[in-house]
Every structure is written in C-alpha cells, then in structure tokens.
Short mmCIF file of C-alpha atoms in Angstrom, two decimals:
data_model
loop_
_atom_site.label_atom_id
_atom_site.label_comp_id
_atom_site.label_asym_id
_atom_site.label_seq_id
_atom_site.Cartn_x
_atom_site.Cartn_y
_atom_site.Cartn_z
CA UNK A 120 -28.18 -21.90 -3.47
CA UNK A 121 -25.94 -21.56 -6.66
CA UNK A 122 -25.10 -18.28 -5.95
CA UNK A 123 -23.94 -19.36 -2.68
CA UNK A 124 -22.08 -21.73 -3.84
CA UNK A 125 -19.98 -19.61 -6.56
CA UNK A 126 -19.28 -16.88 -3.90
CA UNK A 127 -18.20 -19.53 -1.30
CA UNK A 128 -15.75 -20.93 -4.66
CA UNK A 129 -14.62 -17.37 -5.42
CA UNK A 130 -13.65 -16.57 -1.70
CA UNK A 131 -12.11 -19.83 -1.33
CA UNK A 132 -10.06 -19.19 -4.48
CA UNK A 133 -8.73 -15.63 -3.42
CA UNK A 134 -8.09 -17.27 0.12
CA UNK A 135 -5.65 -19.48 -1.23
CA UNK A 136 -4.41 -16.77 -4.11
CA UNK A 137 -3.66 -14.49 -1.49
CA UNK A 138 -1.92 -16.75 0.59
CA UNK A 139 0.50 -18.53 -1.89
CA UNK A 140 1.28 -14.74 -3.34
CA UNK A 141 2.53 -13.95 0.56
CA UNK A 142 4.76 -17.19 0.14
CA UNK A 143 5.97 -15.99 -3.17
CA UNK A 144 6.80 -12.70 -1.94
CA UNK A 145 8.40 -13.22 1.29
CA UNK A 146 10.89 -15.75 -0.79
CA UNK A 147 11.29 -12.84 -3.91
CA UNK A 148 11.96 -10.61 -1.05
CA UNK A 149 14.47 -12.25 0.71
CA UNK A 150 16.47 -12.66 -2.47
CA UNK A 151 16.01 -9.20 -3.93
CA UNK A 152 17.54 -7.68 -0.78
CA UNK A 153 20.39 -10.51 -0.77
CA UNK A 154 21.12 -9.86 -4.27
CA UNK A 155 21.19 -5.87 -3.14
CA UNK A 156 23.50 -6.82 0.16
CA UNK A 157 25.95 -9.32 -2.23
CA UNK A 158 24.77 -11.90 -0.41
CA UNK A 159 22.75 -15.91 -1.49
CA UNK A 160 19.38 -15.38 0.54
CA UNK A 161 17.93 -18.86 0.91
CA UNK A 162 19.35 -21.47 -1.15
CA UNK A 163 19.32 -24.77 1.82
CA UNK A 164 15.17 -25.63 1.28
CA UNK A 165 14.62 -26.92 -2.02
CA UNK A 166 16.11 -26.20 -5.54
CA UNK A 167 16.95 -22.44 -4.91
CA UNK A 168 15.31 -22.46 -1.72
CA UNK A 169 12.34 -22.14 -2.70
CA UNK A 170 10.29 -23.88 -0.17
CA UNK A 171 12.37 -21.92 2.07
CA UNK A 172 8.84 -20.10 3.27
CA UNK A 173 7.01 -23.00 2.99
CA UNK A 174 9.71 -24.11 5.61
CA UNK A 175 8.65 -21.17 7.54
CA UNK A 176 5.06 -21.24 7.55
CA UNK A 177 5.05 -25.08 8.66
CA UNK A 178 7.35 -24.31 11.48
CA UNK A 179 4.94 -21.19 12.85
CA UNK A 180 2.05 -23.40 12.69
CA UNK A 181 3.96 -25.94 14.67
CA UNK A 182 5.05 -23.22 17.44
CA UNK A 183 3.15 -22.82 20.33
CA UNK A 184 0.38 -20.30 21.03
CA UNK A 185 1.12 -18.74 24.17
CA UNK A 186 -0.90 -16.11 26.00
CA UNK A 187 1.00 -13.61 28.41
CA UNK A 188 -0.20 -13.46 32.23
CA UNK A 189 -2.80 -10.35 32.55
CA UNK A 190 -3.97 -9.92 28.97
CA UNK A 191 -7.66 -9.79 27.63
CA UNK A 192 -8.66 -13.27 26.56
CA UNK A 193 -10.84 -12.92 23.75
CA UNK A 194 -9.31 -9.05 22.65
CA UNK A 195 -6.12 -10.86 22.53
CA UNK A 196 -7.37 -13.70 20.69
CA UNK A 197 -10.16 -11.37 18.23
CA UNK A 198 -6.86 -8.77 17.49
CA UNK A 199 -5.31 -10.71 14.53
CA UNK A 200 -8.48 -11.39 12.51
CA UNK A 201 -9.60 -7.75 13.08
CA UNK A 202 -5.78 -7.11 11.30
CA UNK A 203 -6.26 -9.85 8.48
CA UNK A 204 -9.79 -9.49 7.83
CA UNK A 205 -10.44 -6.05 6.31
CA UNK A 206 -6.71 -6.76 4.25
CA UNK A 207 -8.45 -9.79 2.75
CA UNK A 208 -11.34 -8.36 2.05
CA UNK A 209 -9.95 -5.31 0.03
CA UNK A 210 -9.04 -8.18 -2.60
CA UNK A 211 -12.84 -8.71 -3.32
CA UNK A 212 -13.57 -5.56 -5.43
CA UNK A 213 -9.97 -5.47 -6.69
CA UNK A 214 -9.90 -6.77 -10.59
CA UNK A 215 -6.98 -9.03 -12.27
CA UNK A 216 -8.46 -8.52 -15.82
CA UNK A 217 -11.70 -6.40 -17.34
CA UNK A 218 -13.68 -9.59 -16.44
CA UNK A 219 -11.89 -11.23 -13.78
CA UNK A 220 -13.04 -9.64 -10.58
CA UNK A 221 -15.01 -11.19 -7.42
CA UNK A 222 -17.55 -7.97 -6.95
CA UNK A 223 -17.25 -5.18 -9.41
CA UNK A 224 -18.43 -2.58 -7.16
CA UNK A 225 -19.46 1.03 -8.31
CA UNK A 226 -17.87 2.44 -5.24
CA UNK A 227 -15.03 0.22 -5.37
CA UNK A 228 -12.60 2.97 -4.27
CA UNK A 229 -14.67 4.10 -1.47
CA UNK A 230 -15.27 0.31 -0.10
CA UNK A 231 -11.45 -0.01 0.06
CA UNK A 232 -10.37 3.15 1.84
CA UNK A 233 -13.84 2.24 4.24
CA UNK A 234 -12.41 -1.28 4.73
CA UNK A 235 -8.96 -0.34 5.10
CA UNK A 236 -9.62 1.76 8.25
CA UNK A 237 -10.74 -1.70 10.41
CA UNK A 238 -6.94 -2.09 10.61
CA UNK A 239 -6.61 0.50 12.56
CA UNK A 240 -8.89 -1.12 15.78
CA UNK A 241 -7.20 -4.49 14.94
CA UNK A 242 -3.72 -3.12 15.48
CA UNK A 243 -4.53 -1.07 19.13
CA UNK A 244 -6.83 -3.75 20.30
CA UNK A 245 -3.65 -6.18 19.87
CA UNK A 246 -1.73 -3.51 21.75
CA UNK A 247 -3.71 -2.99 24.46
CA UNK A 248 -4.98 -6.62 25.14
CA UNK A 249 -1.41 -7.83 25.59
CA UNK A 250 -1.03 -5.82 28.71
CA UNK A 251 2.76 -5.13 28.05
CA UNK A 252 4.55 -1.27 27.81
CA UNK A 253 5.72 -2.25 24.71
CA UNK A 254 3.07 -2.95 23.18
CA UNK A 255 1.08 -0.65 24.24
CA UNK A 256 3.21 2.14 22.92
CA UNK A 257 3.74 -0.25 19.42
CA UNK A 258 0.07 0.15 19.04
CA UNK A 259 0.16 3.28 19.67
CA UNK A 260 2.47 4.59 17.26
CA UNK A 261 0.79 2.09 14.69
CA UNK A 262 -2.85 4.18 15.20
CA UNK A 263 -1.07 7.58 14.93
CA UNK A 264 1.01 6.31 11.71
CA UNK A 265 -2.26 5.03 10.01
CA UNK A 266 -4.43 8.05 10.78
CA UNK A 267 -1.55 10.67 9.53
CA UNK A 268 -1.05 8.53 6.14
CA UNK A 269 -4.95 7.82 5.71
CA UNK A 270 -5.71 11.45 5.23
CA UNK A 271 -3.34 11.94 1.86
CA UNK A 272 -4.65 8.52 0.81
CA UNK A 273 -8.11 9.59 0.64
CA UNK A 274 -7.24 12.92 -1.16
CA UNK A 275 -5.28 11.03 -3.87
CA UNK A 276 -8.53 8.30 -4.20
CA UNK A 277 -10.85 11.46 -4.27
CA UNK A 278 -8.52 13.07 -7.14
CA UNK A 279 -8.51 10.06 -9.31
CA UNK A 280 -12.30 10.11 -9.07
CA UNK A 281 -12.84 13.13 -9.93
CA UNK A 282 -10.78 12.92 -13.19
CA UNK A 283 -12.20 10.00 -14.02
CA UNK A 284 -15.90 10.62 -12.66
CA UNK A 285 -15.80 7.44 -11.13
CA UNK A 286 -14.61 5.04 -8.72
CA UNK A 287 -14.95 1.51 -10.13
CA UNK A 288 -11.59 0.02 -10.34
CA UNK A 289 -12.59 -1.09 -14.20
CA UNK A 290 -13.78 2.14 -15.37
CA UNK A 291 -10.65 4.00 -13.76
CA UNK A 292 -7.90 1.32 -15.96
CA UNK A 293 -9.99 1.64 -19.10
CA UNK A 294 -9.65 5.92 -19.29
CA UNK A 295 -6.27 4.44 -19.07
CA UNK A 296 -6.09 2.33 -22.08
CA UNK A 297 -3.37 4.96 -24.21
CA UNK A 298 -2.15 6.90 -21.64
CA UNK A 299 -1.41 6.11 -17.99
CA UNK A 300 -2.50 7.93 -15.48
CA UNK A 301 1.08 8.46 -14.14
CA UNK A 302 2.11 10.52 -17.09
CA UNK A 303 -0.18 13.39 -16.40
CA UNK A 304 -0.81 12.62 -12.31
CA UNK A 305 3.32 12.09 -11.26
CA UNK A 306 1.84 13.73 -8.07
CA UNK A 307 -0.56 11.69 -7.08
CA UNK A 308 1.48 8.58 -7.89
CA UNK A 309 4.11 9.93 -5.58
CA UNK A 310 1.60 10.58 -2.62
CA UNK A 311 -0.08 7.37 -3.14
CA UNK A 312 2.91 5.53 -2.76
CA UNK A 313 4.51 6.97 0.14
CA UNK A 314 1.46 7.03 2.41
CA UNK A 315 1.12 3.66 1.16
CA UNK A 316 4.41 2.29 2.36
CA UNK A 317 3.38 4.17 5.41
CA UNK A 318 0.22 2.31 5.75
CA UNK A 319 1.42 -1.24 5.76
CA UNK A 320 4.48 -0.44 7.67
CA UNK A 321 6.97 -1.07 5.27
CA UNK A 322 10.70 0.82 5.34
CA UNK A 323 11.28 3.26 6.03
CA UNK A 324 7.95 3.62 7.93
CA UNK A 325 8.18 1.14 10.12
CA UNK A 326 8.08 2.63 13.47
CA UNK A 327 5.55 0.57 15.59
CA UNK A 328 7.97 -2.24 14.83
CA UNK A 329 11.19 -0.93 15.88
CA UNK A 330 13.04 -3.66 17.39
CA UNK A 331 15.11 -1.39 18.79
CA UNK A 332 12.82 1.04 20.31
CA UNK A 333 9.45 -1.29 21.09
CA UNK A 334 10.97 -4.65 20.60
CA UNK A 335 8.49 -5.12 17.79
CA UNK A 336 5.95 -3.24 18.19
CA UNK A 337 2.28 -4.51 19.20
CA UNK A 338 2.79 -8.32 17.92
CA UNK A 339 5.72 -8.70 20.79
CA UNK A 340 3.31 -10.99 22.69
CA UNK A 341 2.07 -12.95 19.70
CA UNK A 342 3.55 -16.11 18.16
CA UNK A 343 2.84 -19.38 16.16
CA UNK A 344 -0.31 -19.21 13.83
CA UNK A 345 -1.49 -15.81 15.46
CA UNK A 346 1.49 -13.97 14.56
CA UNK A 347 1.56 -15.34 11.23
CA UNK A 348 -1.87 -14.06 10.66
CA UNK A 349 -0.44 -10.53 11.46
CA UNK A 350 2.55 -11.54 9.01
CA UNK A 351 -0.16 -13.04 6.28
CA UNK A 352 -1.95 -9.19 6.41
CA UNK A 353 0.99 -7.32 6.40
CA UNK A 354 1.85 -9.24 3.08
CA UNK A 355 -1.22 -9.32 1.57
CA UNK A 356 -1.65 -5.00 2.04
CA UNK A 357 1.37 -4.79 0.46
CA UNK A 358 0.57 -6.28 -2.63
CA UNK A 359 -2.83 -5.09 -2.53
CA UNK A 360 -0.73 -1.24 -2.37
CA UNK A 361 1.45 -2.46 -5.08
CA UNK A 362 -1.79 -3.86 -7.35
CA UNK A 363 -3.55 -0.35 -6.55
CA UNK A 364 -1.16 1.69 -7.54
CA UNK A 365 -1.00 -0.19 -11.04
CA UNK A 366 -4.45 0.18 -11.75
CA UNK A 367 -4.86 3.84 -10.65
CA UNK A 368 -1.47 5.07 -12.53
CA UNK A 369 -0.03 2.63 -14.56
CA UNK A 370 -2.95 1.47 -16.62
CA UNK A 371 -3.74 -1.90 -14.53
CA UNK A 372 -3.87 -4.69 -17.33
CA UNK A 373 -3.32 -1.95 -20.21
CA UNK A 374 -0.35 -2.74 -22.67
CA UNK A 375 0.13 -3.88 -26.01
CA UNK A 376 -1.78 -6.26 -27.74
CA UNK A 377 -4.19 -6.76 -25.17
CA UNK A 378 -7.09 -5.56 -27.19
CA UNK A 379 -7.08 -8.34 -29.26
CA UNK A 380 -5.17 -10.86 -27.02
CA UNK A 381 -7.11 -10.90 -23.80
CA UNK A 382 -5.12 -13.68 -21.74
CA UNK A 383 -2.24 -11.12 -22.58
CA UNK A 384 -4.19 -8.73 -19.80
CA UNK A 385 -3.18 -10.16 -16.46
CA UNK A 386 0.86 -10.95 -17.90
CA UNK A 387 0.91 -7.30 -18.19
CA UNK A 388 -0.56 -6.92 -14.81
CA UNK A 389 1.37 -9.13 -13.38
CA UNK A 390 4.52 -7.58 -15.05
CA UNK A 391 4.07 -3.35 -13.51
CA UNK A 392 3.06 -5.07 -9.99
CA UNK A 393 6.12 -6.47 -10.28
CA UNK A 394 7.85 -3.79 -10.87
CA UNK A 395 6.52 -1.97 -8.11
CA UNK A 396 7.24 -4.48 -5.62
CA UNK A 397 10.73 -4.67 -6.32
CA UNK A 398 10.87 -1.13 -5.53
CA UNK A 399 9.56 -1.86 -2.42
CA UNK A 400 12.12 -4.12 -1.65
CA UNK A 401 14.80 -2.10 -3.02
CA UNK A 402 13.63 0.82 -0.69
CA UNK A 403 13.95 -2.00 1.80
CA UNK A 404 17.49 -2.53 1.36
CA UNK A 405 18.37 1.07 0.76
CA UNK A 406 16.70 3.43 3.22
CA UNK A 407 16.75 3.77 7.04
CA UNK A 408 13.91 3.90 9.07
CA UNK A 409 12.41 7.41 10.33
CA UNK A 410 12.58 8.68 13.79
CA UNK A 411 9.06 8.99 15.31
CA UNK A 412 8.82 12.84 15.09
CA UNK A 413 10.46 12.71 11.23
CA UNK A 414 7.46 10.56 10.51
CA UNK A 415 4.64 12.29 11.97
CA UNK A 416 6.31 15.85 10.59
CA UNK A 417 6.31 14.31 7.07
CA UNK A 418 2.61 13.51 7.17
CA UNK A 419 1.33 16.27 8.66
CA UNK A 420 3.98 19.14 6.80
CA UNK A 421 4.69 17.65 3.39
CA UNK A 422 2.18 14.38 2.29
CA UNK A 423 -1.19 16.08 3.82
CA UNK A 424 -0.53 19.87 2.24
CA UNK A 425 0.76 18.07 -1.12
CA UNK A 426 -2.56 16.30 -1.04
CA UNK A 427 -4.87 19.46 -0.65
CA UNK A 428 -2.64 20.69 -3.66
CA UNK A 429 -3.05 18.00 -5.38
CA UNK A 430 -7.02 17.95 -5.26
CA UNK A 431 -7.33 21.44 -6.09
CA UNK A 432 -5.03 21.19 -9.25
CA UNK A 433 -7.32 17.44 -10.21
CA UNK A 434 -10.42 19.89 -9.59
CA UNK A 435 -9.09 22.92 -11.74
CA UNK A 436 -8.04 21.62 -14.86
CA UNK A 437 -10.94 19.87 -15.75
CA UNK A 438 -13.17 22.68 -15.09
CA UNK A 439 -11.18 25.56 -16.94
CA UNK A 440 -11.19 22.94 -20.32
CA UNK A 441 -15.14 22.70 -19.43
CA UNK A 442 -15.68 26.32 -19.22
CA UNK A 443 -13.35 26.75 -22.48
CA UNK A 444 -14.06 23.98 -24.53
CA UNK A 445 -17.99 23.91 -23.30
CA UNK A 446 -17.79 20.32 -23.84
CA UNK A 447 -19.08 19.12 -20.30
CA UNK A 448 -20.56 15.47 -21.89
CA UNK A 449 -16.86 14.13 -22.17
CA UNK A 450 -15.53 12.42 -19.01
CA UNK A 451 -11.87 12.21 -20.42
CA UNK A 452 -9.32 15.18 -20.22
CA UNK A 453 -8.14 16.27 -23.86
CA UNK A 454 -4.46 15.89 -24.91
CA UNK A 455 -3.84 19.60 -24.22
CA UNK A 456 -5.52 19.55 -20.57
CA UNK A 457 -3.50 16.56 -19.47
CA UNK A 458 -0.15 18.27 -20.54
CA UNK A 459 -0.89 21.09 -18.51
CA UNK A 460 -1.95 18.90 -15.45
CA UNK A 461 1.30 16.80 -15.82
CA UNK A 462 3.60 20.00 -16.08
CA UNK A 463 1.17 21.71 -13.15
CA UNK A 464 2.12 18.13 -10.74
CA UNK A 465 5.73 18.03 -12.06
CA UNK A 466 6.60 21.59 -11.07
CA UNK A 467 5.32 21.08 -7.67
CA UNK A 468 7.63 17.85 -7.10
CA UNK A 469 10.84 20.13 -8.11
CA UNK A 470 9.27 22.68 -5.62
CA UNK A 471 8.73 20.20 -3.32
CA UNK A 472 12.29 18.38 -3.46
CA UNK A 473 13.83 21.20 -3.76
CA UNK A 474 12.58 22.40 -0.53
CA UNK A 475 13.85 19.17 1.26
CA UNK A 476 16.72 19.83 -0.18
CA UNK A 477 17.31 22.85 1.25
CA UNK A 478 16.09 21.71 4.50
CA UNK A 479 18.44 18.86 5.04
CA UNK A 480 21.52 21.54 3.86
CA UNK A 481 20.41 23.84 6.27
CA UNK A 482 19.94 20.84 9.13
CA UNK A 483 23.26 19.21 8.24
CA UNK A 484 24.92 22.58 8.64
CA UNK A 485 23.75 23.41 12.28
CA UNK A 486 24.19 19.39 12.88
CA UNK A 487 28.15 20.01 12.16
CA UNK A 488 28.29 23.36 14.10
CA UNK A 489 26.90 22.16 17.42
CA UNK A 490 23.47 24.36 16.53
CA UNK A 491 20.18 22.44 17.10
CA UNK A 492 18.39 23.13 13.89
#
C-alpha cells in the first residue's frame, strides 16, 4: 500500500510540474518573441504580466464545451487524452538529477519513442471524429508529418545507444560527464532537433495547423478545457524535446562543480534547457512555415538519408577502434575515436548545407526567369 501511495505522490507531483512549466513557458514565450518583434508582450495581468496565462487558462476552463452536429461522441470526447496522455507519460522515465527520476527504466529510450507514437492515433481520431473537411485533412497532414519525422528520430535514439551501449537516460548523461555528446555527434544533434520541432508541430513545421490553409488544423472543432488539453500536450512535448536533447547531447545535469555540489545538478539542467527553448522561440519569430510538399521532401530526401548516414558512421567508428585497439571491455570511445567521429559528422553538415545551398541558387534562378525548377 506504501508503494502505492509514493507512485500516486510522484505522479501527482509531475502532474502539477508539468503543468505550471506549460504556464511558465507560454508566458517566456510570448515575451521572447515580443522582445524579437520590438514589441511589450503581456504586461496588463499582474506585475509584468505574469499571470497573464494564468488569465488564460481560467478563462478556457470557463468557455464552453461544445460538440459539432454529426461528430463521434465518445472519439470526439477520448481524442484529447489519447494526445495528452502518452506526452505526460514520457516525463516518467525522464530524470532531473542522477537521483531524481520517477522510473529509471533500462529501456528508457525505447519506452519514449514507443510512447511517443500514441500521439499519432490521438491526433487522427480528433480529426476524423469532428466530422469537418478541415479537420479531416488537419489530421491528416498531422499523421503524415509524425510518421516522416519519427523515422530519423529513431535512427538518432538507436545511434546514441549504440555509442553508449545503452539506453537509460542516466547512464547516457554520465558517459557525458567531460565531454558532451554534441562535440563529437553535431549530426545527430542536428537531426534530433529538427525532426523534433517537426514532431510537436512547432515553426516552421507547423502544417496541420495552418490557419490559413486548414483553419487550424484537427483542434478547429475543439474549445474550452478540451482544447486546452491539446494546448497542455503540445507544451509539455516541447519541453520534454528540449529536456531530451540536453541529456542526449549536452550532458543533461553535467557542468562544473556538480561532482561535489549535487543541488548544483538540476541549475545546470535547468540552465541548457533553457537555452534550447529560447531557440525554439527564436526559430519562432524568425522562420516561415513550410509548404506541405517542402515538408514531406525534407523528411523523406534530407532528415531520413542523413539518419541512415548517421547510424552507419555511430556503428563504424567504434568498431574500427575495437578491431585496432582490441580493447572491446571499454564502453566509452577514446579521445582519438571521438575526434574522428566529430570531424566524420561535421563534414557531412558542410556537404549537406552546401547542397541546400546550391539548391535554393539554382531554384531562385529559374523562380526569376519564369522556369519551374
């Protein structure tokens, strides 16, 4: 019965983390991208407004719940906990410190990208048990977007693994503990990140909620507390993204001192997560949203072959310094190995980009002669 207890505590507590972190970023965010735009953001609700999304959240819950003519009852109703759910439950195996962590799961890795795919039926079911065009094609375009952008995920995951011969979140940001994984994996960083923006539908891959195109996507019929919950989800992937891609690349809680300071652990944590949102908010501000066919191409031509490339370099190094060194007991790469991984993942961005960059010449040129490119 204790043990019931505790876990009941612990996912009350991460409940409630999780949800005041979504009203701390939506307020962050809205002043990051005024800042960018010259502009106040909220400054009416509170000192600095910031109750301003405390303001908000009480005024959804107050809105009322209606249900358009001709959808599916209990779909429609079962669609935004199918959404919210599996985005919650990613938190549970995700650790804030070396001993702060609900479950510290073996598999960790693996029980995130299997969680993480639950979205998916969430976002068509809410599509389809609307009933309206718009919708429909909103989910849609989410379920394509999600399956292109899963793909790279999952070859990025399966690289880290396999340099660090695990996939416990703990084990992964202690190899970490002098160098982060970003300085000899720039590749992976770079394809984990993009696909996923892509995968919480941030800018500029934000397609199923083009206001323009499918007046929002498949949450047009939603509003009051059952939007929000789609809102709350959104939110709460984002920072789970942001949080990921510390402790795969950055070295998580890693930083000075914390060796013999341990409360100094989730300040530093708290610090690159951070810093990582507010590039997601500055890409915000910044960058235009991709057509439907730009989107798709860039999964399926760039992120997904980058990814095989990226697995087979991950799978190569290590096992040229084994056959080499003959030192197959060590789970770490040597100094040597991870200079010639990070050179090996650098080259193939400035391949990469440069590519692109020929591309858009070449598409810019036939754009200003009348010549479809």
């Amino acid at each position: 019965m204790s043990t019931l207890l505790i876990t009941i505590t612990q996912v009350s507590i991460l409940l409630a983390f999780i949800m005041v972190m979504v009203l701390i970023l939506t307020y962050l965010e809205r002043k990051v991208l005024a800042r960018i735009q010259m502009r106040m953001g909220p400054m009416r609700t509170g000192p600095y407004g910031i109750l301003q999304s405390l303001a908000d959240m009480m005024k959804l819950l107050a809105k009322e719940d209606i249900r358009p003519h001709g959808s599916d009852r209990m779909l429609f109703y079962l669609a935004p906990l199918f959404v919210f759910v599996p985005s919650f439950l990613i938190w549970i195996t995700i650790p804030f410190t070396r001993n702060i962590v609900v479950e510290n799961l073996e598999l960790g890795l693996f029980y995130i990208v299997a969680v993480s795919t639950v979205s998916i039926v969430g976002m068509v079911l809410a599509g389809w048990a609307s009933g309206g065009k718009y919708s429909i094609l909103g989910s849609a375009r989410s379920a394509a977007q999600l399956i292109s952008y899963e793909l790279p995920l999952v070859f990025v995951i399966a690289g880290v693994g396999i340099l660090a011969q695990s996939f416990n979140l703990i084990t992964i940001v202690n190899q970490q503990s002098s160098i982060p994984a970003i300085v000899y994996q720039p590749l992976g960083f770079t394809i984990f990140f993009v696909a996923g923006l892509a995968e919480v539908g941030r800018i500029p891959f934000d397609i199923p909620h083009a206001e323009s195109e499918v007046v929002g996507g498949p949450f047009v019929e939603y509003s009051g507390i059952r939007w929000s919950i789609f809102f709350l989800a959104e939110y709460a992937n984002t920072l789970a993204i942001a949080t990921l891609s510390v402790l795969l690349f950055l070295g998580g809680w890693s930083g000075p001192l914390t060796e013999h300071f341990e409360w100094l652990q989730p300040i530093w944590l708290i610090l690159k997560v951070s810093a990582i949102l507010f590039l997601i908010f500055w890409i915000r501000a910044t960058l235009p949203r991709f057509r439907i066919d730009q989107l798709m191409q860039f999964a399926w031509k760039i992120l997904l072959p980058l990814s095989f490339v990226y697995i087979m370099v991950n799978a190569t190094v290590p096992f040229v310094e084994t056959v080499i060194t003959s030192n197959a007991a060590s789970n770490q790469l040597t100094g040597i190995a991870q200079i010639i991984l990070g050179a090996c993942q650098i080259l193939i961005l400035f391949l990469v980009a440069f590519a692109i960059s020929k591309r858009r010449k070449k598409y810019l040129t036939h754009l200003h002669q009348g010549v479809p490119a």
